[in-house]
CSV table of C-alpha atoms and ligand atoms in Angstrom, one decimal:
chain,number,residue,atom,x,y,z
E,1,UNK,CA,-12.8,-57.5,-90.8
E,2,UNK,CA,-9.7,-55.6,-92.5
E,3,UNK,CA,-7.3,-55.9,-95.5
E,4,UNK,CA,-4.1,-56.5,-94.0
E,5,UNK,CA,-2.0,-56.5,-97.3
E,6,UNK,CA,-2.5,-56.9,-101.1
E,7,UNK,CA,0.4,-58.1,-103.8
E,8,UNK,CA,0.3,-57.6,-107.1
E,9,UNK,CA,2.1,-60.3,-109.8
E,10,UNK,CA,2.9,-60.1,-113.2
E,11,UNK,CA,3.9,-62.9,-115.5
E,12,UNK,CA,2.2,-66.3,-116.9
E,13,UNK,CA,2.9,-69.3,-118.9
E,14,UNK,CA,1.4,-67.1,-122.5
E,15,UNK,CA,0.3,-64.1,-121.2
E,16,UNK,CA,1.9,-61.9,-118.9
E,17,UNK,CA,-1.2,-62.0,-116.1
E,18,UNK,CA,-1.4,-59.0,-113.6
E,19,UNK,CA,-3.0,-61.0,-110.4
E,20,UNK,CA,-3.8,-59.3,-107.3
E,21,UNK,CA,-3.8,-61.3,-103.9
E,22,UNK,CA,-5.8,-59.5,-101.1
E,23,UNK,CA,-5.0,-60.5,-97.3
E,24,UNK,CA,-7.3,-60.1,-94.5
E,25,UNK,CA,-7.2,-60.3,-90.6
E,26,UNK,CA,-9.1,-63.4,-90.8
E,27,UNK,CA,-7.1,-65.7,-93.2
E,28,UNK,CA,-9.4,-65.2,-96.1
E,29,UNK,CA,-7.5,-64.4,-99.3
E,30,UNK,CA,-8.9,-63.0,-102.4
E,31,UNK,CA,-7.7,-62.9,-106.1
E,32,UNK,CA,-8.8,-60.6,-108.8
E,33,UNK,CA,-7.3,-60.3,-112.7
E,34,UNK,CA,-6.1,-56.8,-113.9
E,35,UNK,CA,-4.5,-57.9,-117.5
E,36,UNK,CA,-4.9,-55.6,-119.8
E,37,UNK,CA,-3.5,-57.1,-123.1
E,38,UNK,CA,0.1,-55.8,-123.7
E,39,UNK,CA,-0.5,-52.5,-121.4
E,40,UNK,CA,0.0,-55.2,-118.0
E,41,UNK,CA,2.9,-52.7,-116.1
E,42,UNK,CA,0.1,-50.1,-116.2
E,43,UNK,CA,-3.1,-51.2,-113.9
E,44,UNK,CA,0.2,-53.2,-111.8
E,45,UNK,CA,1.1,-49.8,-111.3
E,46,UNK,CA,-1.7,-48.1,-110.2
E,47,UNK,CA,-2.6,-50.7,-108.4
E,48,UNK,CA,0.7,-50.7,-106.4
E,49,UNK,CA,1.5,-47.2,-106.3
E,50,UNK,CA,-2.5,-45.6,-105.7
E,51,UNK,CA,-5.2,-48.2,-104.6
E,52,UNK,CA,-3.3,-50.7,-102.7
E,53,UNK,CA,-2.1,-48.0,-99.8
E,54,UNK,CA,-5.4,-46.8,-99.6
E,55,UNK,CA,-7.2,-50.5,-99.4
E,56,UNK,CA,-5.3,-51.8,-96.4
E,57,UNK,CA,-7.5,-51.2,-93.4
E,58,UNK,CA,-10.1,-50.9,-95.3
E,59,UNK,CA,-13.8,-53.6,-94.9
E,60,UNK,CA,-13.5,-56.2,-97.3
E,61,UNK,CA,-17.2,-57.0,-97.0
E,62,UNK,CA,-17.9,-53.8,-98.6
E,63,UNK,CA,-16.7,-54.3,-102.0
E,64,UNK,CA,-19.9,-51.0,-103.5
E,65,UNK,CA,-18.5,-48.5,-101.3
E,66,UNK,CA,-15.1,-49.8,-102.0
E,67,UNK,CA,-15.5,-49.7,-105.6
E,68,UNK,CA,-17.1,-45.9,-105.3
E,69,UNK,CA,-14.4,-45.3,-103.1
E,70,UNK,CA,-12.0,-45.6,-106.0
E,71,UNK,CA,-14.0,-44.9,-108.8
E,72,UNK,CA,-15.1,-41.4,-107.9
E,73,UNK,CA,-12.1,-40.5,-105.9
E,74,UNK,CA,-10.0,-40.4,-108.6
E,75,UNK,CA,-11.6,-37.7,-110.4
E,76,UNK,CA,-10.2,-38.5,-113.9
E,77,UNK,CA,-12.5,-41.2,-114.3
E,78,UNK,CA,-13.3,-44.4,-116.4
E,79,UNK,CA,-10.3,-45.1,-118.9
E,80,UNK,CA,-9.2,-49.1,-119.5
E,81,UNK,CA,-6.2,-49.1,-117.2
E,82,UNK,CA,-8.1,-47.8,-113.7
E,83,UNK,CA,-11.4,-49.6,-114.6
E,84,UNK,CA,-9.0,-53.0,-114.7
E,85,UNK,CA,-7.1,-52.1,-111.6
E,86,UNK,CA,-10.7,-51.3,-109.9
E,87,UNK,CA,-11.7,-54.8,-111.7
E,88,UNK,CA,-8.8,-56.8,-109.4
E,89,UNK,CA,-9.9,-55.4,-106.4
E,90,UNK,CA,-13.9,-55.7,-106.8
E,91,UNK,CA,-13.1,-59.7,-108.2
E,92,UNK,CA,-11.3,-59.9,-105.4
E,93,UNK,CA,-13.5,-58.7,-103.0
E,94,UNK,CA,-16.1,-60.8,-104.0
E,95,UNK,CA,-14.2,-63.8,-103.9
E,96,UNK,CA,-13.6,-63.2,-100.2
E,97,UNK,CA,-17.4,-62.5,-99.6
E,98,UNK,CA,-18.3,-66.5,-101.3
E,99,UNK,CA,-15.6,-67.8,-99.0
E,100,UNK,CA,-16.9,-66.2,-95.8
E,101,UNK,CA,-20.7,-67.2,-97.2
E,102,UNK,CA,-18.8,-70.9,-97.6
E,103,UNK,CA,-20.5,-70.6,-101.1
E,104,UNK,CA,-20.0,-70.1,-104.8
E,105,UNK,CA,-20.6,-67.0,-106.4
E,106,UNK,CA,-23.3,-67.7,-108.8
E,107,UNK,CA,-25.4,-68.3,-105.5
E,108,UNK,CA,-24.4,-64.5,-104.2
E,109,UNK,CA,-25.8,-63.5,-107.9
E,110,UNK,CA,-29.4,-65.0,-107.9
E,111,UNK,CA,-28.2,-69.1,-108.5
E,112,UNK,CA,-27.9,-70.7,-111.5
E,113,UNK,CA,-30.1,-69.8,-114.7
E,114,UNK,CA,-28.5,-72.8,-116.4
E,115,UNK,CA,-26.2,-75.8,-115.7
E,116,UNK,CA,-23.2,-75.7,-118.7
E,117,UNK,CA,-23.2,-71.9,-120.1
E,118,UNK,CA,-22.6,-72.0,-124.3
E,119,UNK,CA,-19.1,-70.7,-125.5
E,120,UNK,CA,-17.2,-70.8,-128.7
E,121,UNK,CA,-13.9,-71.2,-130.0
E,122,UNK,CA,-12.0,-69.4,-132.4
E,123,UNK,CA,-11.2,-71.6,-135.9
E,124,UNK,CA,-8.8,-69.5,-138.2
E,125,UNK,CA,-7.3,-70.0,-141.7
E,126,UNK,CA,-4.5,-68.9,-144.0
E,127,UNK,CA,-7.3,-69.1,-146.2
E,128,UNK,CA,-10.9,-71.0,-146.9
E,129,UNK,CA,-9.2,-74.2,-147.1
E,130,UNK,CA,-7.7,-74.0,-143.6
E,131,UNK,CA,-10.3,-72.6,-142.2
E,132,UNK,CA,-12.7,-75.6,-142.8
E,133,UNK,CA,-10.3,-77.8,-141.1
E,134,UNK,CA,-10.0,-75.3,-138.3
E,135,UNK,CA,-13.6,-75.3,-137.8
E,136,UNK,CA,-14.0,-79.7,-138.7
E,137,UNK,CA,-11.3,-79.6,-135.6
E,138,UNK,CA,-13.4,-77.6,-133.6
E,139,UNK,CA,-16.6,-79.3,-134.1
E,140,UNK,CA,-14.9,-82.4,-133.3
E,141,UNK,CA,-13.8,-81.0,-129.7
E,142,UNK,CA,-17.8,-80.4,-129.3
E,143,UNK,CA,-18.4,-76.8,-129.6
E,144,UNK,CA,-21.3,-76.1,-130.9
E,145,UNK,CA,-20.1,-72.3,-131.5
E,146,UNK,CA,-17.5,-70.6,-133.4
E,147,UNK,CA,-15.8,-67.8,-134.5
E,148,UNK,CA,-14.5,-68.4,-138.2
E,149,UNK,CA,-11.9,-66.1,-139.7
E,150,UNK,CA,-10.0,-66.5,-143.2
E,151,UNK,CA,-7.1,-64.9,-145.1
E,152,UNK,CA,-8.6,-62.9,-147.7
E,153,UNK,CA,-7.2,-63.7,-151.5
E,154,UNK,CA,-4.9,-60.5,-152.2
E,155,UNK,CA,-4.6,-59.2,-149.4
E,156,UNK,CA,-0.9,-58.3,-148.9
E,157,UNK,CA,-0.9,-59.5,-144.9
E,158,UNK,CA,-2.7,-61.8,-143.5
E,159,UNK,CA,-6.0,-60.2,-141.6
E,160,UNK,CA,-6.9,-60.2,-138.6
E,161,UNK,CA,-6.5,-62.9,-136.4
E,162,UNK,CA,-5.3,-65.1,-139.2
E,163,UNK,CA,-2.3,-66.9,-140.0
E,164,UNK,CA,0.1,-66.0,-142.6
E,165,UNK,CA,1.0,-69.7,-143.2
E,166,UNK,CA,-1.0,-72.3,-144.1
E,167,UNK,CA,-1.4,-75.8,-142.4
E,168,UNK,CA,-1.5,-73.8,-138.4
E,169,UNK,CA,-5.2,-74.4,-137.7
E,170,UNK,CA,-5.5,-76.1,-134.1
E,171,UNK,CA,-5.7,-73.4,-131.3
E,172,UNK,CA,-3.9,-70.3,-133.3
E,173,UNK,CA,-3.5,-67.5,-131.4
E,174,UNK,CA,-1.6,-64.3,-132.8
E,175,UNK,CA,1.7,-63.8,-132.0
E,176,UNK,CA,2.0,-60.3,-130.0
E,177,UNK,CA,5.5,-61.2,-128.5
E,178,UNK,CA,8.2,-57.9,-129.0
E,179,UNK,CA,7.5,-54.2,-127.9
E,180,UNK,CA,7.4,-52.6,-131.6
E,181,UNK,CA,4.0,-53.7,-133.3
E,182,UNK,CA,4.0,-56.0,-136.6
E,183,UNK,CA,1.9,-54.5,-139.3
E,184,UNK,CA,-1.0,-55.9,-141.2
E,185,UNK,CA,-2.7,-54.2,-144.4
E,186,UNK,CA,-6.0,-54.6,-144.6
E,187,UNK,CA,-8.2,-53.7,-148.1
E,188,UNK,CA,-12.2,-53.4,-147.6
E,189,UNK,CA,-13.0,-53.5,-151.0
E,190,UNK,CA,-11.2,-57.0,-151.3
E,191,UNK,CA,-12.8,-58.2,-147.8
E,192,UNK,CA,-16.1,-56.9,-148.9
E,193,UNK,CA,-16.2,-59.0,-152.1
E,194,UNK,CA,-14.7,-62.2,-150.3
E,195,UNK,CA,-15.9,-63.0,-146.8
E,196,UNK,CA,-19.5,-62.9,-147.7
E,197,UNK,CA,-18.8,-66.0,-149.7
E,198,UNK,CA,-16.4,-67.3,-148.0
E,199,UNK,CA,-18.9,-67.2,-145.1
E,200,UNK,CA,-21.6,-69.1,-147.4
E,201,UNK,CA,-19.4,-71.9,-148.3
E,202,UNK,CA,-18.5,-72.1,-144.7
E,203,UNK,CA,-22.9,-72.3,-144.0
E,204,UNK,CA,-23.2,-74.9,-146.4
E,205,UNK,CA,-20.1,-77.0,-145.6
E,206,UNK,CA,-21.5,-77.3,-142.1
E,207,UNK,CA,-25.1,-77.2,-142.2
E,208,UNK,CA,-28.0,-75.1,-140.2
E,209,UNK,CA,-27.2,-76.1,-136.8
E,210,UNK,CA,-23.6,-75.2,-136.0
E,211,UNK,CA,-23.5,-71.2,-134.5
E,212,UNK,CA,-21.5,-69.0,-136.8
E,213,UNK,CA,-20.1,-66.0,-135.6
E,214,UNK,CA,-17.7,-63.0,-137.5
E,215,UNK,CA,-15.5,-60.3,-136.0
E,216,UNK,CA,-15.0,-58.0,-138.3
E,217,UNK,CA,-12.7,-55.9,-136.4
E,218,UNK,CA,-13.8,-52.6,-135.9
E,219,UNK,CA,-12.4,-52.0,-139.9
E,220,UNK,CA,-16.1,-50.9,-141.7
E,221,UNK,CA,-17.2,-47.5,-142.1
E,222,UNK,CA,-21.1,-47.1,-140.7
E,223,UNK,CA,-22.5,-47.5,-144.4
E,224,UNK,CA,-19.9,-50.7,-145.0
E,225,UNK,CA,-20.8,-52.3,-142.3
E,226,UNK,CA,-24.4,-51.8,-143.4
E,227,UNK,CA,-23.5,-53.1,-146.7
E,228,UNK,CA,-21.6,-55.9,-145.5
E,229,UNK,CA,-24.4,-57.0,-143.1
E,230,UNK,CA,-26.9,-56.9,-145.7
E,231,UNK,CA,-25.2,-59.8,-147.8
E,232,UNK,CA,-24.3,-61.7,-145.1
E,233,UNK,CA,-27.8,-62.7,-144.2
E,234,UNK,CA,-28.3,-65.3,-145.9
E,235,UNK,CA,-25.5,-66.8,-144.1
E,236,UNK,CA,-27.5,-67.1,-140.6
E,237,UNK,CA,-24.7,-65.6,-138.5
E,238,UNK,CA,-24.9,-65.8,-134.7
E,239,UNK,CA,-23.2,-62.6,-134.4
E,240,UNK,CA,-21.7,-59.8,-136.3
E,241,UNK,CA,-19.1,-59.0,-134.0
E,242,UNK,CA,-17.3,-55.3,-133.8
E,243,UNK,CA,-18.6,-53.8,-137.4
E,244,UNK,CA,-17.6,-50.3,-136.8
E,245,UNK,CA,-15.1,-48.8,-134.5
E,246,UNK,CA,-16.5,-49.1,-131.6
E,247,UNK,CA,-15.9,-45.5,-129.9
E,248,UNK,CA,-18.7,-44.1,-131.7
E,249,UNK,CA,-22.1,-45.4,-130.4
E,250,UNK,CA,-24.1,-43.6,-133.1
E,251,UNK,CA,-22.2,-45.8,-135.6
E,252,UNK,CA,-24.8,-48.9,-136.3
E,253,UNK,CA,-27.6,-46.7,-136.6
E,254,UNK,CA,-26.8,-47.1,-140.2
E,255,UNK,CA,-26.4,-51.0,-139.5
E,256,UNK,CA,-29.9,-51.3,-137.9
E,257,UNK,CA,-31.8,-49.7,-140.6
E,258,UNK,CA,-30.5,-51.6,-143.2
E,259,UNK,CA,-30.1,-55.6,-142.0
E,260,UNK,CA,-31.5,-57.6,-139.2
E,261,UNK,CA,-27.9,-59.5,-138.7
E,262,UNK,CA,-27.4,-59.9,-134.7
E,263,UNK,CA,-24.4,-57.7,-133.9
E,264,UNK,CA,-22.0,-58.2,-130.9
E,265,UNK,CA,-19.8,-55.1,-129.7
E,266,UNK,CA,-18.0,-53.9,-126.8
E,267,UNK,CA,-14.9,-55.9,-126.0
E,268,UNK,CA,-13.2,-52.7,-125.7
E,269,UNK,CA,-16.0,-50.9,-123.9
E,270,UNK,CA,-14.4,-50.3,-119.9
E,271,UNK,CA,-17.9,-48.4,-118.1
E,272,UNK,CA,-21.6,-48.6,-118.7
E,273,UNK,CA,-21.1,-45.1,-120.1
E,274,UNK,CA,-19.4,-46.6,-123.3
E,275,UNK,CA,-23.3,-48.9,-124.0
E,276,UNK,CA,-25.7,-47.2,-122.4
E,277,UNK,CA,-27.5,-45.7,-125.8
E,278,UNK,CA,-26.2,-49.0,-127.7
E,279,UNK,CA,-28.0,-50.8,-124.9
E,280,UNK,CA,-31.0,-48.3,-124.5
E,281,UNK,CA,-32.0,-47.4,-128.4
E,282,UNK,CA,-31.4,-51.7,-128.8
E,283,UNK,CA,-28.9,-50.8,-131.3
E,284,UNK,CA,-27.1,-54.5,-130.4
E,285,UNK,CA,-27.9,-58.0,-129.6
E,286,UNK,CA,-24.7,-59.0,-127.6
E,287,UNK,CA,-22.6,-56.9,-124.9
E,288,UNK,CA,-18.9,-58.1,-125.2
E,289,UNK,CA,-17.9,-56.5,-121.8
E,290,UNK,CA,-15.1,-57.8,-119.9
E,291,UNK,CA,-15.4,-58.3,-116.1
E,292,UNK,CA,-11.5,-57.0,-116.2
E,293,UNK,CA,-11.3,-53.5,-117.5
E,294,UNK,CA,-14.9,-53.2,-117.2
E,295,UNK,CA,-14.5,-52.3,-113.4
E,296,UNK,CA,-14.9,-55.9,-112.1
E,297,UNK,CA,-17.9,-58.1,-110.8
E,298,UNK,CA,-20.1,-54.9,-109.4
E,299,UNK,CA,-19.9,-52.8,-112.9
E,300,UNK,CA,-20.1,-55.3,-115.0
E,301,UNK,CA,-23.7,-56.7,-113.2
E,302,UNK,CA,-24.7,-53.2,-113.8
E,303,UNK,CA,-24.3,-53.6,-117.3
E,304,UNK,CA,-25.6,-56.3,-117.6
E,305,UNK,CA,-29.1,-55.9,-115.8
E,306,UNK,CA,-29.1,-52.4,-118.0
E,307,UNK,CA,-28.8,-55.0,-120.7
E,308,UNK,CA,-31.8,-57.1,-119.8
E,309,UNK,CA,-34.0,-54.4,-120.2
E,310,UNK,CA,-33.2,-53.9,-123.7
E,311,UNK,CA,-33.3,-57.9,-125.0
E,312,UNK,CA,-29.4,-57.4,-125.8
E,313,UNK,CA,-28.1,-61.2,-124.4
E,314,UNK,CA,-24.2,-61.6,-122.6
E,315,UNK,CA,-21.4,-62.1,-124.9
E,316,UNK,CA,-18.2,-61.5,-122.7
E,317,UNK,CA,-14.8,-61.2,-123.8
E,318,UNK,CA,-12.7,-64.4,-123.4
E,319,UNK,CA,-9.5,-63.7,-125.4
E,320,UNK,CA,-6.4,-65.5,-124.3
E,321,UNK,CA,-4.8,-62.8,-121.9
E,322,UNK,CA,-7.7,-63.1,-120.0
E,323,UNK,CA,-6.2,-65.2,-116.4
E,324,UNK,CA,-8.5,-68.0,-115.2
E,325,UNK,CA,-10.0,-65.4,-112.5
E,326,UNK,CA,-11.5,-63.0,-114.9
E,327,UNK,CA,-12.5,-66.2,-116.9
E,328,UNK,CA,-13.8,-68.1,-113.7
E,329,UNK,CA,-15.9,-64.4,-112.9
E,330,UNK,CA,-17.2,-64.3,-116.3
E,331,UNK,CA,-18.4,-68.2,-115.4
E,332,UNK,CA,-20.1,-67.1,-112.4
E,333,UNK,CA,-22.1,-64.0,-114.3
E,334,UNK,CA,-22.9,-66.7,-117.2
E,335,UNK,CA,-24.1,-69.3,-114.4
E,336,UNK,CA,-26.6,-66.2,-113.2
E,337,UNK,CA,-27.5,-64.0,-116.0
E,338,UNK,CA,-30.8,-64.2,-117.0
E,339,UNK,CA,-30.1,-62.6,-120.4
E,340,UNK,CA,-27.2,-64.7,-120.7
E,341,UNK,CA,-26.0,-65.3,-124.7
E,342,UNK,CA,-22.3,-67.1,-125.2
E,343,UNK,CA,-19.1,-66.7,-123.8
E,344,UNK,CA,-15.8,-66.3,-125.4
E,345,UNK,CA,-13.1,-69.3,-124.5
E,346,UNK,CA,-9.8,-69.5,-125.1
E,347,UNK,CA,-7.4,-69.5,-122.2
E,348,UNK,CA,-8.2,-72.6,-119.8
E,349,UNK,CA,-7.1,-76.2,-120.6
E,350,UNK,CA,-3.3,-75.9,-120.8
E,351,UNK,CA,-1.2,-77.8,-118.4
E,352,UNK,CA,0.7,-74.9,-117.2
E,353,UNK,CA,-2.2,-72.5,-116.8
E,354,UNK,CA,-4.0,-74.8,-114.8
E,355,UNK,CA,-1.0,-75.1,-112.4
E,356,UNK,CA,-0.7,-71.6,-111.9
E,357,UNK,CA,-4.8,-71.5,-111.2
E,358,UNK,CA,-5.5,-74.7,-110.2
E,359,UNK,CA,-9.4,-74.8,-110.3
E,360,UNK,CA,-12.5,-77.3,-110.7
E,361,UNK,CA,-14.3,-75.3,-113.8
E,362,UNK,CA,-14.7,-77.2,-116.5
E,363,UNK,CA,-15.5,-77.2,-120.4
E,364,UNK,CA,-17.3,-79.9,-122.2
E,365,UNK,CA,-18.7,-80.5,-125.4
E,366,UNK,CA,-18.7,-76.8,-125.6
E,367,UNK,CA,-20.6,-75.9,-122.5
E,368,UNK,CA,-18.7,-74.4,-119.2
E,369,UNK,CA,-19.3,-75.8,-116.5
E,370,UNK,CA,-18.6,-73.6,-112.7
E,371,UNK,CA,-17.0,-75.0,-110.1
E,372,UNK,CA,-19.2,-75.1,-106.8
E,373,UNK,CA,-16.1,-74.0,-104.4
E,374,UNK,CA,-16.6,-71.0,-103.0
E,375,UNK,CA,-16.1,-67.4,-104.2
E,376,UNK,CA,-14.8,-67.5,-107.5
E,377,UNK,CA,-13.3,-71.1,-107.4
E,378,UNK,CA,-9.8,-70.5,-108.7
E,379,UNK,CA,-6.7,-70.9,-106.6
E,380,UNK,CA,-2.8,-69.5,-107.2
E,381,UNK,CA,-0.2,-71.6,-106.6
E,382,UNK,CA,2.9,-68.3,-105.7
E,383,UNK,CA,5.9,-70.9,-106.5
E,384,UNK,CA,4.8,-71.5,-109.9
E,385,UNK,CA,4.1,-68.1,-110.2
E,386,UNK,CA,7.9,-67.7,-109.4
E,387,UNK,CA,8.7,-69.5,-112.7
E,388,UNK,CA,7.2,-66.5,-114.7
E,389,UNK,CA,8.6,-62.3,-115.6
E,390,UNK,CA,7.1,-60.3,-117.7
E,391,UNK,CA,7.4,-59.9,-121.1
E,392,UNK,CA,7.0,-57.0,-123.2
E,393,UNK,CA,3.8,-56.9,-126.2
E,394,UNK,CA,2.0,-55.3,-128.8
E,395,UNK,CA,-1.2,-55.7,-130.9
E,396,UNK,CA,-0.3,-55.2,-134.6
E,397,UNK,CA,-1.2,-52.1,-135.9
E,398,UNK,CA,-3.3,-52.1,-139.5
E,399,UNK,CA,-2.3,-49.5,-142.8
E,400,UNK,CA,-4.1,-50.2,-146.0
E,401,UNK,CA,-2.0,-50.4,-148.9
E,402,UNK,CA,-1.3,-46.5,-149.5
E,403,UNK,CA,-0.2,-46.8,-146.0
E,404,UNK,CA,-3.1,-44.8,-143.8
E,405,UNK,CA,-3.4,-45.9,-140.8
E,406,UNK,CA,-6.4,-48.1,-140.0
E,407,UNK,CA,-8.2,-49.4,-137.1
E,408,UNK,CA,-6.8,-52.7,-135.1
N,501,LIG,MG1,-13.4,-59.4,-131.1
C-alpha cells in the first residue's frame, strides 16, 4: 500500500482550518487537522513544502515509523507548528488504518471505557450578572460542566475570554478577526479580590452538583496562583485551569504546597517533553494536550498513558479553531482513555461546519457521543470547502495598566 498524493486546504465557515487529505493506491483517503490558531499558513507550509514530498510513496500502514520518520529527521525538533503538521499526517494515517480495519478508532485504541464522554461549555459575562445567565443557558442545553468567566469591576478591558458588552451571553467566542492584535489590560490585584467571590456566588447560585471550572490564563505569578488557589476552595472547582505561564514546569510547586484545588494545564504544551515532570512529580490533575499540535493520535496516546501512571485524568483542548477531525480524534481517545477526565467543546453543531465535515458524532445533554464509522468518522465535502479563503488573525495581546506587557 502507498500514498499516492496529499492536499492541504485552508479556510472554514469561523476558523480558517488547515485540512490535509492523504490519497492512497487503494482508494482509501485520510484526513488529519493542522490548525494552529491564527498561525494556519505556517504548518500549511511545511506541510506542503517539507513532509508532503517526502510522504508520497511512503506505507500508510505505518503511521510510528512515519511519525519518527519526521519527527527526528528534522533535527530542530518539537516547536507548535511541526508538531501540528506531524499531527495531520499521524490523524490521517490512522484514519486510513480504521477504514482498512472497516472499524472505528476507539476499537484500534483498546474499545470503549465509556459510552457518552463528559465535556463542558464555555459561559462568559460582561460581568456577574451575564454570566449567571450564560451559565442558566448552559445548564439548560444539559451540560453538566462549565467553564465560567466574568468581567472584572475596574478593569479597564474586558478580561479574558469575556465580552466587553453586556447582554452577549449565548455561545461567545472572541473576536480574533484582523492581523494587528486588540489589547486587553489585565490588573491581578483587582482579579485577585474579585473572582474568588464572584466564583462563590456563582457555587451558591447553582448548587453542589453542577462542575465548575476557571481558566485563569496563564496571568499569576507561582506565589499568586498559590494565593489565589487557596481562597478558591471553598468554591469546589473542577479545575483550576492554566494558573501560571505554562512554559515553566517548576511553576505550581508553589501551588501544590499550599491548596489542594485540582489544576488543569497544558493547552499550549506541543511534546511529552513540555509535562513529563508536571506529569511525573503529580504536580496536575488534568493534561490539556491537543491531538493537533501535540504531534497527532501516536504522541498524544504517549502522553496520555505517561498520564495514567501519575492519577492526572484527560482534559483536551477543544477551543473553536479546533476542525471536526482533531475534535472527532480527541472523541476517539475520550471513548478509550482509561484515565479519561472532560473534554473541551466548542466547535461542532453549526450548520455550516457540519457541511464542510459531515459526520455522525454527536453531543447530548452534555455527553459526546463517537460515531461507530470507521477511522475517525468525519467526512469533507471539497465543494463546500471551495466556498472558504483564508483569513488573516490574532490573539489579543495583554499590558497592565502602566503598559508592561503581560502573558495572553
Ligand atoms: Mg484555556
Amino acid at each position: 500500500m502507498k500514498i499516492t498524493d496529499a492536499k492541504v486546504f485552508v479556510g472554514g465557515p469561523a476558523k480558517n482550518y488547515v485540512t490535509l487529505k492523504i490519497e492512497t493506491d487503494q482508494g482509501i483517503c485520510g484526513l488529519g487537522d493542522a490548525t494552529l490558531n491564527n498561525r494556519e499558513t505556517l504548518p500549511a507550509a511545511y506541510l506542503k513544502d517539507y513532509l508532503i514530498p517526502n510522504l508520497i510513496g511512503m506505507d500508510p500502514r505505518n503511521s510510528e515509523d512515519i511519525w519518527q520518520f519526521f519527527y527526528r529527521g528534522a533535527y530542530f525538533r518539537r516547536g507548535p507548528i511541526a508538531m501540528a503538521a506531524f499531527g495531520a499526517i499521524d490523524m490521517a494515517l490512522w484514519d486510513i488504518k480504521g477504514k482498512l480495519a472497516n472499524m472505528p478508532l476507539y476499537q484500534l485504541f483498546g474499545g470503549k471505557s465509556r459510552e457518552g464522554a463528559l465535556v463542558y461549555a464555555h459561559a462568559t459575562g460582561a460581568d456577574l450578572e451575564d454570566l449567571m445567565d450564560s451559565i442558566s443557558w448552559y445548564v439548560e442545553q444539559g451540560y453538566k460542566a462549565i467553564r465560567v468567566q466574568c468581567g472584572i469591576p475596574g478593569m479597564p478591558k474586558a478580561g479574558y475570554a469575556v465580552p466587553e458588552k453586556k447582554g452577549d451571553v449565548k455561545n461567545y467566542i472572541t473576536d480574533y478577526t484582523g492581523i494587528r492584535p486588540k489589547v486587553e489590560i489585565w490588573d491581578t490585584s483587582r482579579y485577585m479580590r474579585y473572582m474568588p467571590k464572584a466564583l462563590t456566588q456563582v457555587r451558591e447560585r447553582f448548587g453542589p452538583e453542577l462542575k465548575i471550572l476557571h481558566d485563569v490564563h496563564h496571568r499569576l505569578t507561582p506565589r499568586e496562583a498559590a494565593e489565589f488557589a487557596k481562597a478558591v476552595e471553598p468554591v469546589d472547582l473542577f479545575w483550576l485551569e492554566d494558573p501560571t505561564p505554562a512554559d515553566d514546569q517548576d511553576a505550581l510547586k508553589f501551588l501544590r504546597h499550599h491548596s489542594t484545588v485540582p489544576v488543569a494545564i497544558g493547552e499550549v504544551f506541543n511534546s511529552i517533553w513540555d509535562c513529563n515532570k508536571l506529569i511525573e512529580n503529580e504536580l496536575i490533575d488534568f493534561i490539556r494536550v491537543a491531538v493537533t499540535y501535540a504531534g497527532g493520535i501516536t504522541h498524544v496516546k504517549r502522553i496520555v498513558d505517561l498520564a495514567a501512571l501519575h492519577h492526572v485524568r484527560t482534559g483536551f483542548h477543544g477551543a473553536p479553531s479546533h476542525s471536526p477531525l482533531s475534535m472527532a480524534a480527541q472523541a476517539h481517545l475520550n471513548a478509550w482513555a482509561p484515565n479519561f477526565g472532560i473534554q473541551e467543546y466548542l466547535v461542532l453543531g453549526t450548520p455550516e461546519c457540519d457541511a464542510l465535515f459531515p459526520s455522525e458524532h454527536r453531543l447530548e445533554n452534555g455527553l459526546f457521543y463517537v460515531s461507530d464509522a470507521p477511522g475517525l468518522g468525519v467526512a469533507f465535502d471539497e465543494n463546500e470547502a471551495a466556498r472558504y479563503s483564508y483569513k488573516p488573525g490574532s490573539h489579543p495581546v495583554v499590558r497592565l495598566e502602566d503598559g508592561t506587557l503581560w502573558n495572553y
